[in-house]
GROMACS .gro file of C-alpha atoms in nm:
model
  390
    1MET     CA    1  -0.188   0.474  -4.613
    2MET     CA    2   0.005   0.594  -4.306
    3ASN     CA    3   0.361   0.467  -4.315
    4THR     CA    4   0.567   0.699  -4.097
    5GLU     CA    5   0.760   0.599  -3.789
    6THR     CA    6   0.658   0.908  -3.602
    7SER     CA    7   0.306   1.036  -3.644
    8GLY     CA    8   0.137   0.713  -3.756
    9ARG     CA    9   0.287   0.488  -3.490
   10VAL     CA   10   0.267   0.728  -3.199
   11ASP     CA   11  -0.087   0.835  -3.283
   12LEU     CA   12  -0.201   0.472  -3.292
   13VAL     CA   13  -0.038   0.389  -2.959
   14ASP     CA   14  -0.176   0.702  -2.794
   15SER     CA   15  -0.522   0.627  -2.931
   16LEU     CA   16  -0.503   0.267  -2.811
   17ARG     CA   17  -0.385   0.382  -2.470
   18GLY     CA   18  -0.670   0.635  -2.461
   19PHE     CA   19  -0.916   0.355  -2.535
   20ALA     CA   20  -0.770   0.150  -2.249
   21ILE     CA   21  -0.793   0.439  -2.001
   22LEU     CA   22  -1.153   0.505  -2.105
   23GLY     CA   23  -1.237   0.137  -2.060
   24ILE     CA   24  -1.074   0.135  -1.717
   25LEU     CA   25  -1.280   0.441  -1.618
   26LEU     CA   26  -1.606   0.276  -1.726
   27MET     CA   27  -1.528  -0.045  -1.538
   28HIS     CA   28  -1.430   0.149  -1.227
   29SER     CA   29  -1.756   0.344  -1.251
   30ILE     CA   30  -1.961   0.024  -1.267
   31GLU     CA   31  -1.771  -0.097  -0.959
   32HIS     CA   32  -1.821   0.236  -0.778
   33PHE     CA   33  -1.443   0.265  -0.764
   34ASN     CA   34  -1.402  -0.050  -0.556
   35PHE     CA   35  -1.709  -0.004  -0.339
   36TYR     CA   36  -1.917  -0.307  -0.431
   37LEU     CA   37  -2.253  -0.202  -0.291
   38TYR     CA   38  -2.537  -0.215  -0.540
   39PRO     CA   39  -2.897  -0.099  -0.493
   40THR     CA   40  -3.209  -0.299  -0.573
   41ILE     CA   41  -3.369  -0.157  -0.888
   42GLU     CA   42  -3.747  -0.189  -0.899
   43ASN     CA   43  -3.812  -0.014  -1.231
   44GLU     CA   44  -3.820  -0.289  -1.497
   45TRP     CA   45  -3.682  -0.076  -1.781
   46LEU     CA   46  -3.397   0.055  -1.569
   47ALA     CA   47  -3.323  -0.296  -1.444
   48LEU     CA   48  -3.309  -0.416  -1.806
   49SER     CA   49  -3.078  -0.131  -1.900
   50ASP     CA   50  -2.857  -0.211  -1.601
   51THR     CA   51  -2.835  -0.577  -1.701
   52ILE     CA   52  -2.749  -0.498  -2.062
   53LEU     CA   53  -2.483  -0.241  -1.975
   54ASN     CA   54  -2.332  -0.445  -1.695
   55SER     CA   55  -2.313  -0.763  -1.902
   56SER     CA   56  -2.191  -0.605  -2.225
   57LEU     CA   57  -1.930  -0.378  -2.071
   58ARG     CA   58  -1.793  -0.651  -1.848
   59PHE     CA   59  -1.778  -0.889  -2.144
   60ALA     CA   60  -1.596  -0.639  -2.366
   61LEU     CA   61  -1.377  -0.459  -2.112
   62SER     CA   62  -1.334  -0.644  -1.783
   63GLY     CA   63  -0.990  -0.803  -1.765
   64LYS     CA   64  -0.909  -0.677  -2.115
   65VAL     CA   65  -0.848  -0.303  -2.105
   66TYR     CA   66  -0.595  -0.321  -1.823
   67THR     CA   67  -0.406  -0.579  -2.034
   68ILE     CA   68  -0.377  -0.320  -2.312
   69PHE     CA   69  -0.254  -0.068  -2.054
   70SER     CA   70   0.005  -0.322  -1.934
   71LEU     CA   71   0.117  -0.412  -2.285
   72LEU     CA   72   0.177  -0.047  -2.373
   73PHE     CA   73   0.380   0.004  -2.056
   74GLY     CA   74   0.632  -0.251  -2.182
   75PHE     CA   75   0.616  -0.096  -2.529
   76SER     CA   76   0.688   0.252  -2.388
   77PHE     CA   77   0.987   0.118  -2.197
   78PHE     CA   78   1.134  -0.013  -2.521
   79ILE     CA   79   1.082   0.320  -2.699
   80GLN     CA   80   1.255   0.515  -2.421
   81ASP     CA   81   1.535   0.260  -2.385
   82ASN     CA   82   1.594   0.237  -2.759
   83ASN     CA   83   1.601   0.615  -2.802
   84GLN     CA   84   1.869   0.645  -2.536
   85LEU     CA   85   2.072   0.356  -2.680
   86LYS     CA   86   2.082   0.539  -3.013
   87LYS     CA   87   2.239   0.831  -2.827
   88GLY     CA   88   2.491   0.602  -2.657
   89TYR     CA   89   2.325   0.599  -2.313
   90ASP     CA   90   2.205   0.311  -2.098
   91PHE     CA   91   1.850   0.402  -1.995
   92ARG     CA   92   1.810   0.128  -1.734
   93PRO     CA   93   1.944   0.316  -1.429
   94ARG     CA   94   1.723   0.613  -1.517
   95PHE     CA   95   1.426   0.382  -1.569
   96LEU     CA   96   1.479   0.240  -1.220
   97TRP     CA   97   1.442   0.593  -1.082
   98ARG     CA   98   1.138   0.636  -1.306
   99LEU     CA   99   0.982   0.330  -1.141
  100VAL     CA  100   1.045   0.478  -0.797
  101LEU     CA  101   0.862   0.792  -0.906
  102LEU     CA  102   0.582   0.579  -1.050
  103ALA     CA  103   0.543   0.409  -0.711
  104ILE     CA  104   0.510   0.753  -0.550
  105TRP     CA  105   0.236   0.842  -0.798
  106GLY     CA  106   0.073   0.513  -0.705
  107PHE     CA  107   0.080   0.590  -0.333
  108ILE     CA  108  -0.089   0.921  -0.408
  109ASN     CA  109  -0.348   0.747  -0.623
  110VAL     CA  110  -0.429   0.476  -0.368
  111MET     CA  111  -0.544   0.744  -0.123
  112PHE     CA  112  -0.840   0.797  -0.355
  113TYR     CA  113  -0.878   0.456  -0.522
  114THR     CA  114  -0.794   0.127  -0.349
  115GLY     CA  115  -0.749  -0.056  -0.679
  116ASP     CA  116  -0.441   0.142  -0.786
  117VAL     CA  117  -0.215  -0.043  -1.029
  118LEU     CA  118   0.077   0.202  -1.050
  119VAL     CA  119   0.260   0.071  -0.743
  120LEU     CA  120   0.227  -0.280  -0.882
  121PHE     CA  121   0.356  -0.161  -1.221
  122ALA     CA  122   0.655  -0.008  -1.043
  123PHE     CA  123   0.748  -0.340  -0.881
  124VAL     CA  124   0.678  -0.561  -1.183
  125GLY     CA  125   0.860  -0.310  -1.405
  126LEU     CA  126   1.185  -0.433  -1.252
  127LEU     CA  127   1.145  -0.735  -1.479
  128LEU     CA  128   1.191  -0.509  -1.781
  129LEU     CA  129   1.527  -0.398  -1.644
  130ALA     CA  130   1.633  -0.759  -1.594
  131THR     CA  131   1.533  -0.871  -1.945
  132ALA     CA  132   1.604  -0.562  -2.156
  133ARG     CA  133   1.924  -0.704  -2.310
  134LEU     CA  134   1.808  -1.063  -2.355
  135SER     CA  135   1.729  -1.205  -2.697
  136ASN     CA  136   1.379  -1.202  -2.839
  137LYS     CA  137   1.346  -1.579  -2.805
  138VAL     CA  138   1.444  -1.580  -2.439
  139VAL     CA  139   1.213  -1.290  -2.357
  140LEU     CA  140   0.926  -1.460  -2.542
  141CYS     CA  141   0.980  -1.785  -2.353
  142ILE     CA  142   0.978  -1.603  -2.019
  143ALA     CA  143   0.662  -1.417  -2.118
  144MET     CA  144   0.484  -1.738  -2.220
  145VAL     CA  145   0.571  -1.907  -1.891
  146LEU     CA  146   0.439  -1.609  -1.696
  147LEU     CA  147   0.117  -1.592  -1.899
  148LEU     CA  148   0.053  -1.962  -1.833
  149GLN     CA  149   0.002  -1.882  -1.461
  150PRO     CA  150   0.267  -2.122  -1.322
  151VAL     CA  151   0.187  -2.056  -0.955
  152GLU     CA  152  -0.178  -2.153  -0.999
  153TRP     CA  153  -0.073  -2.475  -1.172
  154VAL     CA  154   0.165  -2.553  -0.886
  155LYS     CA  155  -0.122  -2.496  -0.640
  156ILE     CA  156  -0.348  -2.733  -0.837
  157ILE     CA  157  -0.080  -3.005  -0.844
  158TYR     CA  158  -0.007  -2.959  -0.474
  159THR     CA  159  -0.378  -2.982  -0.391
  160LEU     CA  160  -0.414  -3.301  -0.597
  161LEU     CA  161  -0.118  -3.456  -0.414
  162ASN     CA  162  -0.240  -3.334  -0.076
  163PRO     CA  163  -0.622  -3.344  -0.091
  164GLY     CA  164  -0.656  -3.275   0.281
  165PHE     CA  165  -0.461  -2.949   0.269
  166VAL     CA  166  -0.669  -2.639   0.340
  167TRP     CA  167  -0.565  -2.312   0.178
  168GLY     CA  168  -0.611  -1.991   0.376
  169ASP     CA  169  -0.895  -1.745   0.329
  170SER     CA  170  -0.873  -1.461   0.080
  171ILE     CA  171  -0.643  -1.187   0.206
  172SER     CA  172  -0.792  -0.929  -0.029
  173TRP     CA  173  -1.143  -0.994   0.100
  174GLN     CA  174  -1.028  -0.944   0.458
  175TYR     CA  175  -0.879  -0.609   0.362
  176TYR     CA  176  -1.190  -0.516   0.165
  177LEU     CA  177  -1.400  -0.560   0.479
  178GLU     CA  178  -1.181  -0.288   0.631
  179THR     CA  179  -1.201  -0.052   0.333
  180ALA     CA  180  -1.577  -0.070   0.266
  181PRO     CA  181  -1.697   0.100   0.590
  182VAL     CA  182  -1.462   0.392   0.529
  183LEU     CA  183  -1.579   0.435   0.169
  184LYS     CA  184  -1.936   0.426   0.294
  185ASP     CA  185  -1.909   0.658   0.595
  186GLY     CA  186  -1.559   0.808   0.613
  187ASN     CA  187  -1.447   1.162   0.538
  188LEU     CA  188  -1.164   1.254   0.301
  189TRP     CA  189  -0.889   1.230   0.563
  190GLU     CA  190  -1.010   0.891   0.684
  191THR     CA  191  -1.036   0.768   0.324
  192MET     CA  192  -0.681   0.876   0.244
  193LYS     CA  193  -0.540   0.709   0.557
  194MET     CA  194  -0.731   0.392   0.480
  195GLY     CA  195  -0.596   0.391   0.124
  196LEU     CA  196  -0.237   0.388   0.248
  197THR     CA  197  -0.303   0.094   0.484
  198SER     CA  198  -0.583  -0.153   0.417
  199GLY     CA  199  -0.640  -0.005   0.071
  200ILE     CA  200  -0.295  -0.110  -0.044
  201GLY     CA  201  -0.346  -0.449   0.118
  202PHE     CA  202  -0.672  -0.500  -0.068
  203GLY     CA  203  -0.524  -0.397  -0.403
  204PHE     CA  204  -0.210  -0.609  -0.377
  205GLY     CA  205  -0.400  -0.903  -0.231
  206TRP     CA  206  -0.641  -0.903  -0.523
  207TRP     CA  207  -0.372  -0.872  -0.790
  208ILE     CA  208  -0.177  -1.162  -0.638
  209GLU     CA  209  -0.473  -1.389  -0.564
  210ASP     CA  210  -0.624  -1.344  -0.911
  211GLY     CA  211  -0.305  -1.419  -1.101
  212ARG     CA  212  -0.277  -1.067  -1.238
  213VAL     CA  213   0.086  -1.017  -1.128
  214PHE     CA  214   0.213  -1.286  -1.363
  215GLN     CA  215  -0.018  -1.171  -1.640
  216ILE     CA  216   0.103  -0.813  -1.613
  217ALA     CA  217   0.466  -0.929  -1.610
  218GLY     CA  218   0.410  -1.135  -1.924
  219LEU     CA  219   0.234  -0.846  -2.096
  220PHE     CA  220   0.518  -0.609  -2.010
  221LEU     CA  221   0.756  -0.841  -2.193
  222ILE     CA  222   0.521  -0.889  -2.489
  223GLY     CA  223   0.492  -0.510  -2.518
  224MET     CA  224   0.870  -0.475  -2.516
  225LEU     CA  225   0.899  -0.739  -2.789
  226MET     CA  226   0.635  -0.564  -2.998
  227GLY     CA  227   0.843  -0.248  -2.974
  228ARG     CA  228   1.151  -0.436  -3.090
  229ARG     CA  229   0.963  -0.574  -3.389
  230GLY     CA  230   0.799  -0.241  -3.475
  231ILE     CA  231   0.467  -0.420  -3.479
  232PHE     CA  232   0.258  -0.103  -3.441
  233LEU     CA  233   0.391   0.045  -3.765
  234ASP     CA  234   0.159   0.053  -4.065
  235THR     CA  235   0.329  -0.196  -4.296
  236PRO     CA  236   0.182  -0.477  -4.510
  237GLN     CA  237   0.367  -0.734  -4.300
  238ASN     CA  238   0.228  -0.594  -3.975
  239ILE     CA  239  -0.125  -0.571  -4.114
  240ARG     CA  240  -0.104  -0.941  -4.203
  241PHE     CA  241   0.017  -1.009  -3.849
  242TRP     CA  242  -0.279  -0.824  -3.696
  243LYS     CA  243  -0.526  -1.003  -3.925
  244ARG     CA  244  -0.388  -1.341  -3.820
  245THR     CA  245  -0.388  -1.237  -3.456
  246LEU     CA  246  -0.750  -1.126  -3.479
  247VAL     CA  247  -0.855  -1.464  -3.619
  248ILE     CA  248  -0.647  -1.658  -3.367
  249GLY     CA  249  -0.790  -1.451  -3.082
  250VAL     CA  250  -1.148  -1.534  -3.186
  251LEU     CA  251  -1.072  -1.902  -3.245
  252CYS     CA  252  -0.907  -1.933  -2.904
  253TYR     CA  253  -1.151  -1.725  -2.701
  254PHE     CA  254  -1.473  -1.919  -2.755
  255PRO     CA  255  -1.329  -2.266  -2.680
  256LEU     CA  256  -1.158  -2.128  -2.369
  257ALA     CA  257  -1.471  -1.949  -2.254
  258GLY     CA  258  -1.678  -2.261  -2.320
  259LEU     CA  259  -1.429  -2.486  -2.142
  260HIS     CA  260  -1.435  -2.245  -1.850
  261THR     CA  261  -1.813  -2.270  -1.821
  262ILE     CA  262  -1.826  -2.649  -1.863
  263LEU     CA  263  -1.522  -2.744  -1.656
  264MET     CA  264  -1.625  -2.539  -1.354
  265GLY     CA  265  -1.934  -2.756  -1.318
  266PHE     CA  266  -1.730  -3.078  -1.289
  267ILE     CA  267  -1.468  -2.968  -1.034
  268GLU     CA  268  -1.582  -3.049  -0.682
  269ASN     CA  269  -1.272  -2.949  -0.485
  270LYS     CA  270  -1.328  -2.580  -0.409
  271ASN     CA  271  -0.955  -2.502  -0.405
  272ILE     CA  272  -0.892  -2.660  -0.745
  273HIS     CA  273  -1.211  -2.494  -0.869
  274HIS     CA  274  -1.076  -2.154  -0.760
  275PHE     CA  275  -0.730  -2.202  -0.913
  276ALA     CA  276  -0.870  -2.340  -1.239
  277ASP     CA  277  -1.110  -2.047  -1.256
  278ILE     CA  278  -0.817  -1.805  -1.230
  279ILE     CA  279  -0.620  -1.986  -1.501
  280LEU     CA  280  -0.904  -2.013  -1.751
  281THR     CA  281  -1.019  -1.658  -1.685
  282CYS     CA  282  -0.670  -1.526  -1.756
  283TYR     CA  283  -0.640  -1.741  -2.069
  284SER     CA  284  -0.977  -1.639  -2.212
  285CYS     CA  285  -0.922  -1.272  -2.125
  286PHE     CA  286  -0.586  -1.282  -2.302
  287ALA     CA  287  -0.746  -1.436  -2.611
  288PHE     CA  288  -1.018  -1.171  -2.620
  289PHE     CA  289  -0.757  -0.901  -2.554
  290THR     CA  290  -0.562  -1.009  -2.864
  291PHE     CA  291  -0.882  -0.993  -3.069
  292LEU     CA  292  -0.976  -0.653  -2.928
  293THR     CA  293  -0.632  -0.504  -2.983
  294SER     CA  294  -0.610  -0.643  -3.336
  295LEU     CA  295  -0.955  -0.509  -3.416
  296PHE     CA  296  -0.857  -0.164  -3.291
  297VAL     CA  297  -0.533  -0.157  -3.492
  298LEU     CA  298  -0.700  -0.277  -3.813
  299ALA     CA  299  -0.988  -0.034  -3.769
  300TYR     CA  300  -0.739   0.247  -3.709
  301TYR     CA  301  -0.528   0.174  -4.016
  302ARG     CA  302  -0.774   0.024  -4.262
  303THR     CA  303  -1.125   0.162  -4.203
  304ASN     CA  304  -1.317   0.487  -4.191
  305PHE     CA  305  -1.316   0.458  -3.810
  306HIS     CA  306  -0.963   0.600  -3.816
  307ASN     CA  307  -1.082   0.959  -3.772
  308LEU     CA  308  -1.294   0.859  -3.472
  309LEU     CA  309  -1.030   0.645  -3.303
  310THR     CA  310  -0.755   0.902  -3.348
  311LYS     CA  311  -0.960   1.144  -3.138
  312LEU     CA  312  -0.868   0.929  -2.837
  313ALA     CA  313  -0.502   1.024  -2.880
  314PRO     CA  314  -0.512   1.333  -2.651
  315TYR     CA  315  -0.662   1.118  -2.376
  316GLY     CA  316  -0.389   0.857  -2.422
  317LYS     CA  317  -0.106   1.111  -2.435
  318MET     CA  318  -0.200   1.220  -2.083
  319SER     CA  319  -0.256   0.870  -1.943
  320LEU     CA  320  -0.095   0.935  -1.604
  321THR     CA  321  -0.286   1.260  -1.556
  322MET     CA  322  -0.609   1.096  -1.668
  323TYR     CA  323  -0.560   0.784  -1.454
  324LEU     CA  324  -0.495   0.978  -1.133
  325SER     CA  325  -0.759   1.241  -1.195
  326GLN     CA  326  -1.026   0.981  -1.271
  327SER     CA  327  -0.951   0.825  -0.929
  328ILE     CA  328  -1.005   1.160  -0.761
  329LEU     CA  329  -1.316   1.246  -0.963
  330GLY     CA  330  -1.456   0.895  -0.929
  331GLY     CA  331  -1.387   0.883  -0.557
  332PHE     CA  332  -1.559   1.220  -0.519
  333ALA     CA  333  -1.859   1.095  -0.716
  334PHE     CA  334  -1.911   0.758  -0.549
  335HIS     CA  335  -1.753   0.763  -0.202
  336ASN     CA  336  -1.886   0.923   0.114
  337TRP     CA  337  -1.620   1.197   0.128
  338GLY     CA  338  -1.776   1.335  -0.189
  339LEU     CA  339  -2.123   1.292  -0.333
  340GLY     CA  340  -2.172   0.932  -0.220
  341LEU     CA  341  -2.354   0.823  -0.536
  342TYR     CA  342  -2.294   0.451  -0.482
  343THR     CA  343  -2.670   0.399  -0.439
  344LEU     CA  344  -2.739   0.472  -0.806
  345SER     CA  345  -2.807   0.214  -1.077
  346THR     CA  346  -2.549   0.082  -1.322
  347THR     CA  347  -2.702   0.285  -1.604
  348VAL     CA  348  -2.655   0.606  -1.410
  349THR     CA  349  -2.305   0.514  -1.290
  350VAL     CA  350  -2.198   0.449  -1.649
  351GLY     CA  351  -2.337   0.793  -1.731
  352ILE     CA  352  -2.130   0.940  -1.449
  353GLY     CA  353  -1.824   0.766  -1.590
  354LEU     CA  354  -1.892   0.917  -1.932
  355LEU     CA  355  -1.934   1.258  -1.771
  356ILE     CA  356  -1.596   1.221  -1.600
  357PHE     CA  357  -1.450   1.121  -1.937
  358ALA     CA  358  -1.603   1.428  -2.102
  359ILE     CA  359  -1.451   1.655  -1.837
  360GLN     CA  360  -1.111   1.489  -1.866
  361TYR     CA  361  -1.115   1.478  -2.245
  362THR     CA  362  -1.208   1.846  -2.273
  363PHE     CA  363  -0.922   1.934  -2.040
  364ALA     CA  364  -0.677   1.712  -2.231
  365CYS     CA  365  -0.761   1.871  -2.566
  366TRP     CA  366  -0.737   2.220  -2.420
  367TRP     CA  367  -0.409   2.149  -2.240
  368LEU     CA  368  -0.235   1.990  -2.537
  369LYS     CA  369  -0.304   2.294  -2.752
  370SER     CA  370  -0.023   2.473  -2.567
  371HIS     CA  371   0.176   2.183  -2.412
  372LYS     CA  372   0.349   1.876  -2.551
  373GLN     CA  373   0.248   1.650  -2.260
  374GLY     CA  374   0.014   1.640  -1.965
  375PRO     CA  375   0.093   1.820  -1.637
  376LEU     CA  376   0.175   1.505  -1.438
  377GLU     CA  377   0.367   1.361  -1.732
  378TYR     CA  378   0.574   1.682  -1.740
  379VAL     CA  379   0.651   1.663  -1.368
  380TRP     CA  380   0.731   1.292  -1.396
  381GLY     CA  381   0.967   1.355  -1.686
  382LYS     CA  382   1.142   1.645  -1.512
  383LEU     CA  383   1.193   1.443  -1.196
  384MET     CA  384   1.312   1.140  -1.393
  385TRP     CA  385   1.591   1.339  -1.557
  386ILE     CA  386   1.687   1.538  -1.249
  387GLY     CA  387   2.063   1.561  -1.215
  388SER     CA  388   2.112   1.461  -1.578
  389LYS     CA  389   2.302   1.665  -1.836
  390ARG     CA  390   2.056   1.552  -2.100
   0.00000   0.00000   0.00000
């Protein structure tokens, strides 16, 4: 039984983060890295394989793995902040600079992948600075309000009170119509310029319109609270917590998913239909995310899958390097400036995603044999502490 505060906890978190990054890569591969153009598959066996992979991976990963990534961002903030507090330093000013650097990484990333989340993390991360010294109860209340999607509820109420009001068209879709032709026909320079203009607009528009900003903010706070409670440690109390969470996640997911399916058929107002869809999707994804995370933790600590799951740790330790490099490799594979493989089936694109993972994972294992952290993590850390006497 692993019961250390160093190796056991950090290995679990790195492995969980590695799982999240792998899941993000597979989803991005299915989506051709935000180029939603899919070929017609005539071969029946390949079409069946495509349907199975597309349905199963979307069910298990879509809207879930990025929640794990978000949760661990808040957790990592707590670890860094707490370590500095033990030394008598206030980490918050340095973390603000760290967020600025994260935004810069995001601007680099968006030149290759229009769905970048790092810039958004940098902005939403300001909430961690504002709540870092609040009590657990206050932070939990704020997180719950955010996870309930308050803006979407306000929109529903406003629409009910003003049935004639017409909401504007999707901003993200308008930006996507500008990004797609470049991904299809543009060269590298044109793709990079597009990423810094309409690409950012598409990414931010989608995050806002789909309620992901509030969900990420809530998850940041939940992650910070989990750090405070030491919930990733291997203790009997924590194992009981994860078992209860796993059961609650299952019991909540299926009613929410069923309600989502049934309720959507009874809502005639298209605006209310859209807002309710966002709310129920976020709720059901959160329920499944709690189940998935609990299952991973319990499998890591209490089953023979530990040895397999811990192999994801090198991938998770280099999450920034892996996230940016998968955008470059994925963009090269699927967009016109590279190989332009967006015409391939889902089965093949998943295979390409696994190939990218194999390349990245091999590099991560090789690199960490002689380094404590990934290359971009090292640069990020050096820049974060620039001017410090640490």
